[in-house]
């Protein structure tokens, strides 16, 4: 794993202690190697159904990396419970949200961006989102963010790209926590501290913005 991944690992390790989650990062395989990796990975028929919805080699590669990261994160959770990590099937629900077969008490979220995939497991509803840092057009900021969110993004001109991407990952992380995908209006999801009903952690590296949204703990 490269330094971009190491930086993400450091961020996730901090969130592990605070929120009792388990996580894993995986490099996305090359498009040349993805089919061989997929064929050696003992995916179930239901998992292969999800994979085979994708024709594009890059998307197949990110799916495989996300599923392998998810398996590792689930295995890590099992070790934390003092149990054999075993082998866990990760089917997709109708909405596209991943779930852990036989463990409806656990919540799982997956994200991939470029060459990295991340998966997070916990015992309350959660969502993770990872994005490569890039300029977000003004039209996107106007369409998807509330007035207070726009003010936060634009408050420090030199920080606009980082804040715009961070705010975007907070929206996506909450969308995944809710499991609703395309039926949500992004502008309606409150994501600033003090406004949001969710606990949201965010951080950035020179390459990425990453956010984790969680249901409040007890
Ligand atoms: C589903 C969605 C959250 C995916 O986010 P993304 O940043 O495009 O892509 P990511 O790589 O971060 O995440 C993809 C993963 O999200 C997970 N996912 C897909 N649908 C999901 C859902 N309904 N709920 C929770 N997780 C979901 C899957 O694990 C998927 O990876 P996989 O198919 O390889 O298993 C996003 O596309 C979405 O629908 N957002 C809300 C709707 C909206 O208004 N968006 C504005 C778009 S302009």
XYZ file of N, CA and C and ligand atoms in Angstrom, residues 50 54 59 62-64 66-67 92-98 108-113 126 128-131 140 144 168 171-173 175-187 189, ligand 1:
186
model
N -23.934 -9.345 -8.253
C -23.661 -7.898 -8.094
C -22.507 -7.478 -8.994
N -21.807 -5.016 -13.541
C -20.855 -4.036 -14.080
C -20.068 -4.643 -15.224
N -14.794 -0.362 -13.067
C -15.836 -0.493 -12.036
C -15.807 -1.880 -11.398
N -13.040 -1.806 -8.865
C -13.361 -1.121 -7.602
C -14.347 -1.958 -6.785
N -15.262 -2.660 -7.451
C -16.193 -3.543 -6.709
C -15.400 -4.631 -5.972
N -14.462 -5.270 -6.695
C -13.673 -6.356 -6.087
C -12.887 -5.819 -4.882
N -13.531 -3.235 -3.041
C -14.469 -2.905 -1.956
C -14.923 -4.152 -1.215
N -15.225 -5.224 -1.954
C -15.671 -6.463 -1.297
C -14.542 -7.093 -0.485
N -25.395 -7.407 -1.982
C -25.908 -6.034 -2.077
C -27.417 -6.082 -1.914
N -27.962 -5.112 -1.156
C -29.417 -5.019 -1.069
C -29.928 -4.399 -2.374
N -31.247 -4.355 -2.513
C -31.838 -3.828 -3.747
C -31.357 -2.401 -4.058
N -31.116 -1.611 -2.989
C -30.683 -0.212 -3.184
C -29.215 -0.111 -3.597
N -28.487 -1.223 -3.501
C -27.039 -1.178 -3.781
C -26.211 -1.187 -2.513
N -26.865 -0.972 -1.348
C -26.120 -0.953 -0.077
C -25.606 -2.357 0.242
N -24.354 -2.461 0.689
C -23.824 -3.785 1.036
C -24.319 -4.207 2.417
N -22.365 -2.056 7.600
C -21.174 -2.045 6.755
C -21.325 -0.955 5.709
N -20.254 -0.249 5.442
C -20.283 0.726 4.351
C -18.978 0.629 3.562
N -19.101 0.853 2.256
C -17.955 0.726 1.336
C -17.838 2.000 0.510
N -16.604 2.419 0.230
C -16.374 3.510 -0.730
C -15.113 3.201 -1.509
N -15.067 3.683 -2.741
C -13.823 3.567 -3.501
C -13.595 4.851 -4.280
N -12.339 5.196 -4.432
C -11.998 6.370 -5.221
C -10.642 6.125 -5.856
N -24.062 3.444 9.789
C -22.911 4.273 9.426
C -22.763 4.351 7.913
N -19.525 5.558 4.939
C -18.173 6.082 4.695
C -18.121 6.609 3.268
N -17.404 7.714 3.059
C -17.188 8.177 1.680
C -15.786 8.740 1.524
N -15.170 8.344 0.427
C -13.807 8.743 0.083
C -13.845 9.357 -1.310
N -13.243 10.528 -1.449
C -13.191 11.184 -2.767
C -11.790 11.719 -3.005
N -22.389 23.000 -8.767
C -22.602 21.875 -7.847
C -22.782 22.401 -6.422
N -26.283 21.602 -4.382
C -26.306 20.515 -3.394
C -26.067 20.953 -1.956
N -18.778 17.449 0.442
C -19.368 16.444 -0.447
C -19.293 15.048 0.174
N -21.910 14.606 2.793
C -23.244 14.315 2.216
C -23.332 12.853 1.793
N -22.307 12.380 1.089
C -22.337 10.987 0.596
C -22.337 9.993 1.756
N -21.552 10.305 2.802
C -21.495 9.394 3.953
C -22.867 9.310 4.623
N -25.751 9.933 3.111
C -26.629 9.230 2.154
C -26.464 7.719 2.313
N -25.233 7.268 2.520
C -25.006 5.816 2.680
C -25.537 5.328 4.021
N -25.341 6.120 5.069
C -25.901 5.732 6.371
C -27.416 5.510 6.218
N -28.076 6.408 5.493
C -29.531 6.303 5.320
C -29.895 5.198 4.339
N -28.930 4.781 3.503
C -29.136 3.659 2.588
C -30.083 3.948 1.452
N -30.297 5.251 1.173
C -31.356 5.571 0.216
C -30.878 5.902 -1.179
N -29.571 6.140 -1.358
C -29.038 6.405 -2.697
C -29.754 7.529 -3.410
N -30.131 7.267 -4.669
C -30.612 8.313 -5.570
C -31.922 8.971 -5.183
N -32.685 8.415 -4.198
C -33.969 9.035 -3.860
C -33.801 10.212 -2.897
N -32.574 10.509 -2.491
C -32.359 11.592 -1.530
C -32.114 12.917 -2.230
N -32.559 14.008 -1.560
C -32.163 15.332 -2.044
C -30.963 15.765 -1.216
N -29.825 15.874 -1.884
C -28.593 16.167 -1.152
C -28.702 17.452 -0.333
N -29.383 18.461 -0.913
C -29.459 19.753 -0.229
C -30.164 19.615 1.118
N -29.784 17.196 3.327
C -29.009 16.457 4.328
C -28.093 17.427 5.070
C -24.906 5.479 -3.739
C -23.911 6.574 -3.556
C -23.970 6.989 -2.073
C -22.510 6.086 -3.963
O -21.483 7.009 -3.683
P -20.251 7.333 -4.675
O -19.454 8.413 -4.025
O -20.780 7.577 -6.040
O -19.376 6.006 -4.786
P -18.534 5.284 -3.647
O -17.443 4.525 -4.294
O -18.147 6.188 -2.549
O -19.585 4.246 -3.043
C -20.043 3.184 -3.800
C -20.530 2.145 -2.818
O -21.631 2.652 -2.081
C -22.396 1.542 -1.652
N -23.790 1.855 -1.932
C -24.432 1.851 -3.124
N -25.719 2.184 -2.939
C -25.887 2.402 -1.621
C -27.007 2.771 -0.824
N -28.214 2.960 -1.341
N -26.824 2.911 0.501
C -25.618 2.697 1.078
N -24.500 2.336 0.367
C -24.660 2.205 -0.962
C -21.930 0.312 -2.435
O -21.163 -0.506 -1.559
C -21.066 0.928 -3.505
O -19.967 0.129 -3.902
P -20.145 -1.306 -4.636
O -21.279 -1.158 -5.607
O -18.834 -1.549 -5.272
O -20.476 -2.245 -3.489
C -24.261 7.814 -4.403
O -24.052 7.588 -5.753
C -25.668 8.325 -4.214
O -26.593 7.795 -4.738
N -25.810 9.425 -3.447
C -27.067 10.003 -3.036
C -27.908 10.567 -4.140
C -27.604 11.922 -4.662
O -28.397 12.832 -4.579
N -26.450 12.121 -5.230
C -26.132 13.282 -5.936
C -25.422 12.811 -7.151
S -25.178 14.082 -8.315
